[in-house]
Structures are given as C-alpha cells and as structure tokens.
mmCIF file of C-alpha atoms in Angstrom:
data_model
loop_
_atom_site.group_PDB
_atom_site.id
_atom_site.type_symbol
_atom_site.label_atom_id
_atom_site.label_comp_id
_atom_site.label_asym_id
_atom_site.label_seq_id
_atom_site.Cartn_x
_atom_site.Cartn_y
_atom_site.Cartn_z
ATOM 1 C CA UNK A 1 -38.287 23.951 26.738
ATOM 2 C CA UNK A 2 -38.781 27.543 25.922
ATOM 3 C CA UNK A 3 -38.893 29.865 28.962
ATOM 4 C CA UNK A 4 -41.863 32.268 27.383
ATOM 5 C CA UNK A 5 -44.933 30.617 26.740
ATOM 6 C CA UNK A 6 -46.832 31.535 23.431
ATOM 7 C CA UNK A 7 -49.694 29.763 21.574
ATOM 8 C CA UNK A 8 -48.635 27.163 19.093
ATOM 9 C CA UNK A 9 -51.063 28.662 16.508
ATOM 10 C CA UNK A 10 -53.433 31.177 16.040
ATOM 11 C CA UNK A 11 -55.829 32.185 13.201
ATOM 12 C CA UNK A 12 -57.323 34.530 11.649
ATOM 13 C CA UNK A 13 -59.330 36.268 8.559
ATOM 14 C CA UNK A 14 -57.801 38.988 6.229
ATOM 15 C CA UNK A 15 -58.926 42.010 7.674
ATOM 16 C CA UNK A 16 -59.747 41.204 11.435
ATOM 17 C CA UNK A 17 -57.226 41.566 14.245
ATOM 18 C CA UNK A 18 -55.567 38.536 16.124
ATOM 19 C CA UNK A 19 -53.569 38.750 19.791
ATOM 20 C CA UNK A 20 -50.356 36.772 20.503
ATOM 21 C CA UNK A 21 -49.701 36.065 24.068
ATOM 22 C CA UNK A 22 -46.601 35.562 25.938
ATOM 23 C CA UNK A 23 -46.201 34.324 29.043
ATOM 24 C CA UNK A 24 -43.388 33.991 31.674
ATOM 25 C CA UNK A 25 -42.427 34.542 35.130
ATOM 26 C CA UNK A 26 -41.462 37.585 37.145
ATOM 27 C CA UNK A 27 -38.104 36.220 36.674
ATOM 28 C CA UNK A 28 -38.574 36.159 33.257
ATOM 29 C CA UNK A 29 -39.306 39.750 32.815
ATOM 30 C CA UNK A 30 -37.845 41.405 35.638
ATOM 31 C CA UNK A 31 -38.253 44.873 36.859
ATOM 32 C CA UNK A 32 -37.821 45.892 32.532
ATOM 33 C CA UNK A 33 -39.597 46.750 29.779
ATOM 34 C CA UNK A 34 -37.303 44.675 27.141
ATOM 35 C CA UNK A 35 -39.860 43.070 25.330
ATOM 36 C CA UNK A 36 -39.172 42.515 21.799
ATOM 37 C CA UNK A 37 -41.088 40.482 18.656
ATOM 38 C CA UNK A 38 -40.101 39.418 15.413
ATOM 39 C CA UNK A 39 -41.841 37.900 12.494
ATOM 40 C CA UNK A 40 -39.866 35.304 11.158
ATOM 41 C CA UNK A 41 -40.813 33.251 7.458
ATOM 42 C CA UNK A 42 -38.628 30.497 7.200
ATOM 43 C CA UNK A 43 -36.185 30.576 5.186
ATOM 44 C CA UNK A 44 -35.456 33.985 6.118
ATOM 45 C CA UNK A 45 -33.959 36.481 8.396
ATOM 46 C CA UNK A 46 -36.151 37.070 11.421
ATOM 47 C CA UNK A 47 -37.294 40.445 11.537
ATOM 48 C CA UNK A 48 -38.056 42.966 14.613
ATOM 49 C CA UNK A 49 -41.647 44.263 15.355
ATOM 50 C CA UNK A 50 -41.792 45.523 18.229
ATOM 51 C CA UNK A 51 -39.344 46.580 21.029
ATOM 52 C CA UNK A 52 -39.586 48.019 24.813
ATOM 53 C CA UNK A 53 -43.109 46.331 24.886
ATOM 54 C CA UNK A 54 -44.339 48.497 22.880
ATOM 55 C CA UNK A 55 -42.282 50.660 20.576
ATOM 56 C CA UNK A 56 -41.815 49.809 16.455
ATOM 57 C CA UNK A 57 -38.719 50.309 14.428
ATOM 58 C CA UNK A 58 -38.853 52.454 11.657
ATOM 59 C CA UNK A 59 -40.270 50.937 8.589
ATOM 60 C CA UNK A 60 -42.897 48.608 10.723
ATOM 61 C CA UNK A 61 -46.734 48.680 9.959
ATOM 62 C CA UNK A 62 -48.793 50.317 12.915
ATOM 63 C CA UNK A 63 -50.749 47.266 12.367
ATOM 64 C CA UNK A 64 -48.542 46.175 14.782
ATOM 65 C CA UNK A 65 -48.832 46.919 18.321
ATOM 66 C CA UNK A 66 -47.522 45.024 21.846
ATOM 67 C CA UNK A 67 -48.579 45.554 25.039
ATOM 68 C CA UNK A 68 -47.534 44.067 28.340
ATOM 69 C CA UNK A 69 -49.532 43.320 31.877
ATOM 70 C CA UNK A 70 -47.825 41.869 34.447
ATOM 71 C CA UNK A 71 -46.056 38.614 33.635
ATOM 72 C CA UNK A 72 -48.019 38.714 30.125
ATOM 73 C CA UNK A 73 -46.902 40.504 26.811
ATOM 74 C CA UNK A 74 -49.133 40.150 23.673
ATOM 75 C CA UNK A 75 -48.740 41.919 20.236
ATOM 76 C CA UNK A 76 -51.554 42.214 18.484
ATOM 77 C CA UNK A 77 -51.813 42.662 14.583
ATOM 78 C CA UNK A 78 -54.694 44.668 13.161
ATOM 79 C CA UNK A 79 -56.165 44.404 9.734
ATOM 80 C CA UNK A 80 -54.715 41.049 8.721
ATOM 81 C CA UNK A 81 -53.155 40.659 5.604
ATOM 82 C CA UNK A 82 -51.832 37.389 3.861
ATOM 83 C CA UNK A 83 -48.152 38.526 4.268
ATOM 84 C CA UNK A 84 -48.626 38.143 8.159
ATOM 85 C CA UNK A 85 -48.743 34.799 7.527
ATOM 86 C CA UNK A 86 -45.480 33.724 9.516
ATOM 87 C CA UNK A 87 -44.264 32.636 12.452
ATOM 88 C CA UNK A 88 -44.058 35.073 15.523
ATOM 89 C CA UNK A 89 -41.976 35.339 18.852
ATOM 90 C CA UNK A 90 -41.541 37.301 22.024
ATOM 91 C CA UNK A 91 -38.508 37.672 23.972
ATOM 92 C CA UNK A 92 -37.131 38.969 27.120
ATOM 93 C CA UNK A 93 -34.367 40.518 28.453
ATOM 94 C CA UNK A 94 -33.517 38.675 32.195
ATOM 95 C CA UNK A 95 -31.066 40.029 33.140
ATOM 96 C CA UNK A 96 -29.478 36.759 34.145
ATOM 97 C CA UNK A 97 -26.578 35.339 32.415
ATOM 98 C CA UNK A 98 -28.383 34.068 29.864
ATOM 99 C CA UNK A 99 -29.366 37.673 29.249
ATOM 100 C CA UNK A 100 -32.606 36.655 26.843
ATOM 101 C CA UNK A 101 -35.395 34.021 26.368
ATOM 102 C CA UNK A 102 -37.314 33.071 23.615
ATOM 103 C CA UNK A 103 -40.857 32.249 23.616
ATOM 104 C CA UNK A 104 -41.345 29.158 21.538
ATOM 105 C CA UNK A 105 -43.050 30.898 18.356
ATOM 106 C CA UNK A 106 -46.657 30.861 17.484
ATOM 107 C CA UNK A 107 -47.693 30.150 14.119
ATOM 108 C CA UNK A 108 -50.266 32.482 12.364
ATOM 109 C CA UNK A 109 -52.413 31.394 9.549
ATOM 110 C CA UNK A 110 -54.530 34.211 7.596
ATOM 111 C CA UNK A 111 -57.641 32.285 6.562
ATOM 112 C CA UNK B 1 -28.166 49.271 4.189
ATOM 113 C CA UNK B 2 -27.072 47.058 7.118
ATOM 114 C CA UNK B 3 -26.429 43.223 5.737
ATOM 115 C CA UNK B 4 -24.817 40.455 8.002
ATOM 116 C CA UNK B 5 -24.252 36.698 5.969
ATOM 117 C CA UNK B 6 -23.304 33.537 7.919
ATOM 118 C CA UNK B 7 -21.423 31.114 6.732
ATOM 119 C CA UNK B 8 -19.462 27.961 7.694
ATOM 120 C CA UNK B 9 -22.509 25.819 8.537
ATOM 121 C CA UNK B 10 -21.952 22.154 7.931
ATOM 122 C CA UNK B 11 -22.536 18.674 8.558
ATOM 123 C CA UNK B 12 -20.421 17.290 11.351
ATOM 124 C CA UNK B 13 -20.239 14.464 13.437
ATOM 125 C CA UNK B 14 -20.993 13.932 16.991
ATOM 126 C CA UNK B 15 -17.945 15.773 18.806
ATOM 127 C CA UNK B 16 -16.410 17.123 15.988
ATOM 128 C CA UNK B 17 -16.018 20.696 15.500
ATOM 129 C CA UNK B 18 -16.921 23.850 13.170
ATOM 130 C CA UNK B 19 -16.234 27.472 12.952
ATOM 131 C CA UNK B 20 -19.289 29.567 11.526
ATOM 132 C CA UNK B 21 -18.592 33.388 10.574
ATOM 133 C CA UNK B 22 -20.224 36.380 10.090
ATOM 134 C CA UNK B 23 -19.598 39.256 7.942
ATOM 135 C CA UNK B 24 -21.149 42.534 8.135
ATOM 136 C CA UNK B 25 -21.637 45.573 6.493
ATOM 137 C CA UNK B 26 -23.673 48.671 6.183
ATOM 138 C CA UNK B 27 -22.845 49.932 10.002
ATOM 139 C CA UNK B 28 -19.522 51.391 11.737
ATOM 140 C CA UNK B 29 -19.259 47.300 13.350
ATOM 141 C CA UNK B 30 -17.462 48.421 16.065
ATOM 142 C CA UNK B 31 -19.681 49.935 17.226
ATOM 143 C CA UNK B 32 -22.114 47.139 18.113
ATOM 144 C CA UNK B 33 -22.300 44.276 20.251
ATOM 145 C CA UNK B 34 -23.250 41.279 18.462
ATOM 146 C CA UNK B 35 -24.906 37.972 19.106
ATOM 147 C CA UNK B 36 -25.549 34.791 17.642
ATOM 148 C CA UNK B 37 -29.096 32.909 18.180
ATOM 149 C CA UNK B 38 -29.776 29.174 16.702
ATOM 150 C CA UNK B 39 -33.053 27.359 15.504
ATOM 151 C CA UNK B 40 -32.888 23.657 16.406
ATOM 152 C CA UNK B 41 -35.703 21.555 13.338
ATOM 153 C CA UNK B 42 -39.099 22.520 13.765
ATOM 154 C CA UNK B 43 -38.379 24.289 17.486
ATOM 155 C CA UNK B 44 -37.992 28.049 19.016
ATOM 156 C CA UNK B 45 -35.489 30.715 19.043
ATOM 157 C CA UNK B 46 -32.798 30.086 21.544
ATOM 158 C CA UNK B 47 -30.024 32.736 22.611
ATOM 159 C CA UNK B 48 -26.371 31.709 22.448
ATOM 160 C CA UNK B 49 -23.609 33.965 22.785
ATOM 161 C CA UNK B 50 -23.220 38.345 22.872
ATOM 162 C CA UNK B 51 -19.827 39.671 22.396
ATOM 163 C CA UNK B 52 -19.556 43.327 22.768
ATOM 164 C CA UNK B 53 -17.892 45.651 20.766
ATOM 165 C CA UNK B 54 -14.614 45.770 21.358
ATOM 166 C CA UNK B 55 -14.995 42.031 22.664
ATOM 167 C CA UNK B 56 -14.734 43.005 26.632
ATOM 168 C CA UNK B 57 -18.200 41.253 27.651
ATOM 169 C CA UNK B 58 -18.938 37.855 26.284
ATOM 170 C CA UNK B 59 -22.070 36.255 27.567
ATOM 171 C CA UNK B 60 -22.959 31.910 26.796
ATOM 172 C CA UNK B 61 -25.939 30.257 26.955
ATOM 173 C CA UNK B 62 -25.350 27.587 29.770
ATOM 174 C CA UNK B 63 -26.028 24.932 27.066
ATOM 175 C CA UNK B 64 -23.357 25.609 25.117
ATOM 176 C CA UNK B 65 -20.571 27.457 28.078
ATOM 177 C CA UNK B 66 -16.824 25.459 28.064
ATOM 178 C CA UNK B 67 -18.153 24.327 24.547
ATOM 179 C CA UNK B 68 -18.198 27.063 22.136
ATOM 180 C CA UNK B 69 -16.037 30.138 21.865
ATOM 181 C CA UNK B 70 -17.372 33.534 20.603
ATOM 182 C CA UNK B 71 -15.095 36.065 18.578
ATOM 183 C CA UNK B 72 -14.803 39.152 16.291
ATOM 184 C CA UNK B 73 -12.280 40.761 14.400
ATOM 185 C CA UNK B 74 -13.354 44.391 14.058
ATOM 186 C CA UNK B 75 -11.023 44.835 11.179
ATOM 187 C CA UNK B 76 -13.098 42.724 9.274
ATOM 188 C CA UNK B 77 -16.329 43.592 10.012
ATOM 189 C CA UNK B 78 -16.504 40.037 11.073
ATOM 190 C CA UNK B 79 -17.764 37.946 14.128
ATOM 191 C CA UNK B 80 -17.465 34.033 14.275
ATOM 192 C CA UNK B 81 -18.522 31.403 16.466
ATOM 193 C CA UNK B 82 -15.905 28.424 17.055
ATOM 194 C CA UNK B 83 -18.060 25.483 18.391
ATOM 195 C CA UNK B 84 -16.412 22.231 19.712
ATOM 196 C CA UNK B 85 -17.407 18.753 20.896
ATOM 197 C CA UNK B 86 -20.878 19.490 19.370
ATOM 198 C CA UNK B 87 -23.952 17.083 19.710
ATOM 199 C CA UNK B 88 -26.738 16.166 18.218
ATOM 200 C CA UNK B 89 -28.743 18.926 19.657
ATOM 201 C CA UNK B 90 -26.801 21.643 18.438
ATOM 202 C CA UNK B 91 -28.401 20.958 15.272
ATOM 203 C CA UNK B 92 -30.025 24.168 13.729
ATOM 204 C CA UNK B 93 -29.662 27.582 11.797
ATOM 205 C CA UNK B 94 -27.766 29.340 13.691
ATOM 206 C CA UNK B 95 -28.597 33.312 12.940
ATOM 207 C CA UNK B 96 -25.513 36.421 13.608
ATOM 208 C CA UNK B 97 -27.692 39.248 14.653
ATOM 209 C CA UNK B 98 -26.651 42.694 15.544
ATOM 210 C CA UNK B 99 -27.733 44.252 19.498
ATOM 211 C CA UNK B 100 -28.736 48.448 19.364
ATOM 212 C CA UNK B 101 -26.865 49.996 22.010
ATOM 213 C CA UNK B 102 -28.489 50.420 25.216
ATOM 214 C CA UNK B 103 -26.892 52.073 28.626
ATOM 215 C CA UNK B 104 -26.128 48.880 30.930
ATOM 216 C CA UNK B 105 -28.227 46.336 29.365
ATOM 217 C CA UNK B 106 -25.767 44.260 27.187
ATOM 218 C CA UNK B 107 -28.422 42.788 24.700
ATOM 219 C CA UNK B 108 -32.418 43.115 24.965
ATOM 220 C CA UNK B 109 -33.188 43.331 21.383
ATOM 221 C CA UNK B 110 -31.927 42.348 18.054
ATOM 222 C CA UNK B 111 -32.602 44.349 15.160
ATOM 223 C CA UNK B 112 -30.868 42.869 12.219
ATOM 224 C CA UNK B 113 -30.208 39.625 11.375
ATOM 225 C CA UNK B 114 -28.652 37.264 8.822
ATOM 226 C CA UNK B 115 -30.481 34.656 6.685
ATOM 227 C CA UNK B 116 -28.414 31.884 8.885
ATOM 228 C CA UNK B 117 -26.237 28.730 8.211
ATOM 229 C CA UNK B 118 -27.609 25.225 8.711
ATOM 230 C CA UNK B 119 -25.126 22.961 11.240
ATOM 231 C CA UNK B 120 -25.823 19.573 11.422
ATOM 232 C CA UNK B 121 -24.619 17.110 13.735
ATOM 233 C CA UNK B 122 -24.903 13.499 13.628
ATOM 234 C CA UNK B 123 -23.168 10.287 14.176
#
C-alpha cells in the first residue's frame, strides 16, 4: 500500500483544467517542502513536473502547476491537451529511512 | 544530454539472484547521488535504494534491506543493483534515476530517469 493517497483516475476535456490530489500524513510530509510529480507513459521513462511543491524544471509547460495545503499536495494541469494523457504521481521526501514515498499514481484520460 | 539505460533485468526464480546495471552519461556522475525506484504490474512507484556520490550514504527500502546490495563504480559512469533471495513481489521495472544535489537532504526529487529493465520472479 502506497503511503500518498491519489485518485485512481481522473478526467477531463481538451482544453479545461483538471486537479490531482495527494494525500498523506504529517509524517508523510514533514516540516518540508519536497514535493515532487512526474508524468509517466508506460513504456517510458518517468518524467519530473514539478518539484519543492511548486517549482518546474526547465523545459516543463506552465500548464503545470502544484500547490500544497497542509497534509494535501495537488498539481493541477491547465488547458488539457491529448499528450497529458498519462499516468501521474506525487512524492515526498520523509525524512525517515526510507527517505521517499510514492503516491499510488492517478490515471488521466483527456476526453 | 543526460541518458541513464538499465540493463540486466531478467526472469528468475523464487530466491535466485540478479545484478541489474546502470550506465550513465551526459553529467560529471560523480557528482550525483543516485537511486533506483521499481514498478511492481499494474501498481505505484516504490523507492528502493540512494547511494551517494562517492558511495558514503546508502539508504534501503525496508522491503528489500539484508536483501539487495546497492553499488557504483564512478569510473564507469555506472551504478548497479545486486539483488538476492528475490520473491515474487520483487517483480517489476525497476527504473536508475539520478537525485539533484540538495544541502542535507540525501534524495527528495528525481530528475532523470532511465526507460527501466523488467525483473521477473517466479517459481
């Protein structure tokens, strides 16, 4: 059992914006701001979104955003595309010897 | 351009062993610490071992701890993974990704990874 709880799926149109939510303990999250996402298509390398909550690597879309409140992160994609269409996951740095945790991946699907 | 390729992945049987690798490129690998991650079929992302750079922190997930034995050879731009008595749940792609630096956090994001090597285990 994952330690981060996402949705198993979400939905959406091309064109409207969709949230992701991720949800763990105070544990979980600790007194950081190391949340990360990645998009992952399988079949293929995972790739990072969004770091420190909130921050994007070079190269990402600012259709991409994350956000955290309390024991809750979300990223939220704006202006769906059909190349969203992939699986996404949150993770957090605990600071406990197993130093990371996964949420279990939500699904989107771009109607 | 960074670029990190697994290999070694393989069907085993229950208890047997395998040594997966990872060889990288594109970045001064010394540089980094580096981790590996694993997909078990039709599951989540699960952490399970960070070596640093010059291989004086090594971190385990507690499933895998006394099992599996993480490594690098910074002369070869390589890191590898030598996993023993394996079971049926270590099934999965198991991903090498690369950790940025950060000032006294050993690993709280990874921002490359490789395309992954499929392990299977079964009787």
């Amino acid at each position: 059992q994952s330690a981060l709880t996402q949705p198993a799926s979400v939905s959406g149109s091309p064109g409207q914006s969709i949230t992701i939510s991720c949800t763990g303990t105070s544990s979980d999250f600790g007194p950081y701001n190391l949340v990360s996402w990645y998009q992952h298509n399988p079949g293929k390398a995972p790739k990072l979104l969004i770091f420190e909550v909130s921050k994007r690597p070079s190269g990402v879309s600012y259709r991409f955003s994350g956000s955290k409140s309390g024991n809750t992160a979300s990223l939220t994609i704006t202006g769906l595309q059909a190349e969203d269409e992939a699986n996404y996951y949150c993770c957090s740095y605990t600071a406990r010897s197993s130093l990371v945790v996964f949420g279990g991946g939500t699904k989107l699907t771009v109607l | 351009e960074v670029q990190l390729v697994e290999s070694g992945g393989h069907f085993v049987q229950r208890g047997g062993s395998l040594r997966l690798s990872c060889a990288a490129s594109g970045f001064t690998f010394s540089s980094y610490s580096m981790n590996w991650v694993r997909q078990a079929p039709g599951k989540g992302l699960e952490w399970v071992s960070h070596i640093s750079g010059g291989s004086g922190t090594i971190y385990y997930a507690d499933s895998v701890r006394g099992r599996f034995t993480i490594s690098r050879d910074n002369a070869k731009n390589s890191v590898y993974l030598q996993m023993n008595s394996l079971r049926d749940e270590d099934t999965g792609v198991y991903y090498c990704t690369r950790v940025p630096p950060r000032p006294g956090i050993a690993a709280a994001e990874f921002d490359y990874w490789g395309q992954g090597t499929l392990v299977t285990v079964s009787s």
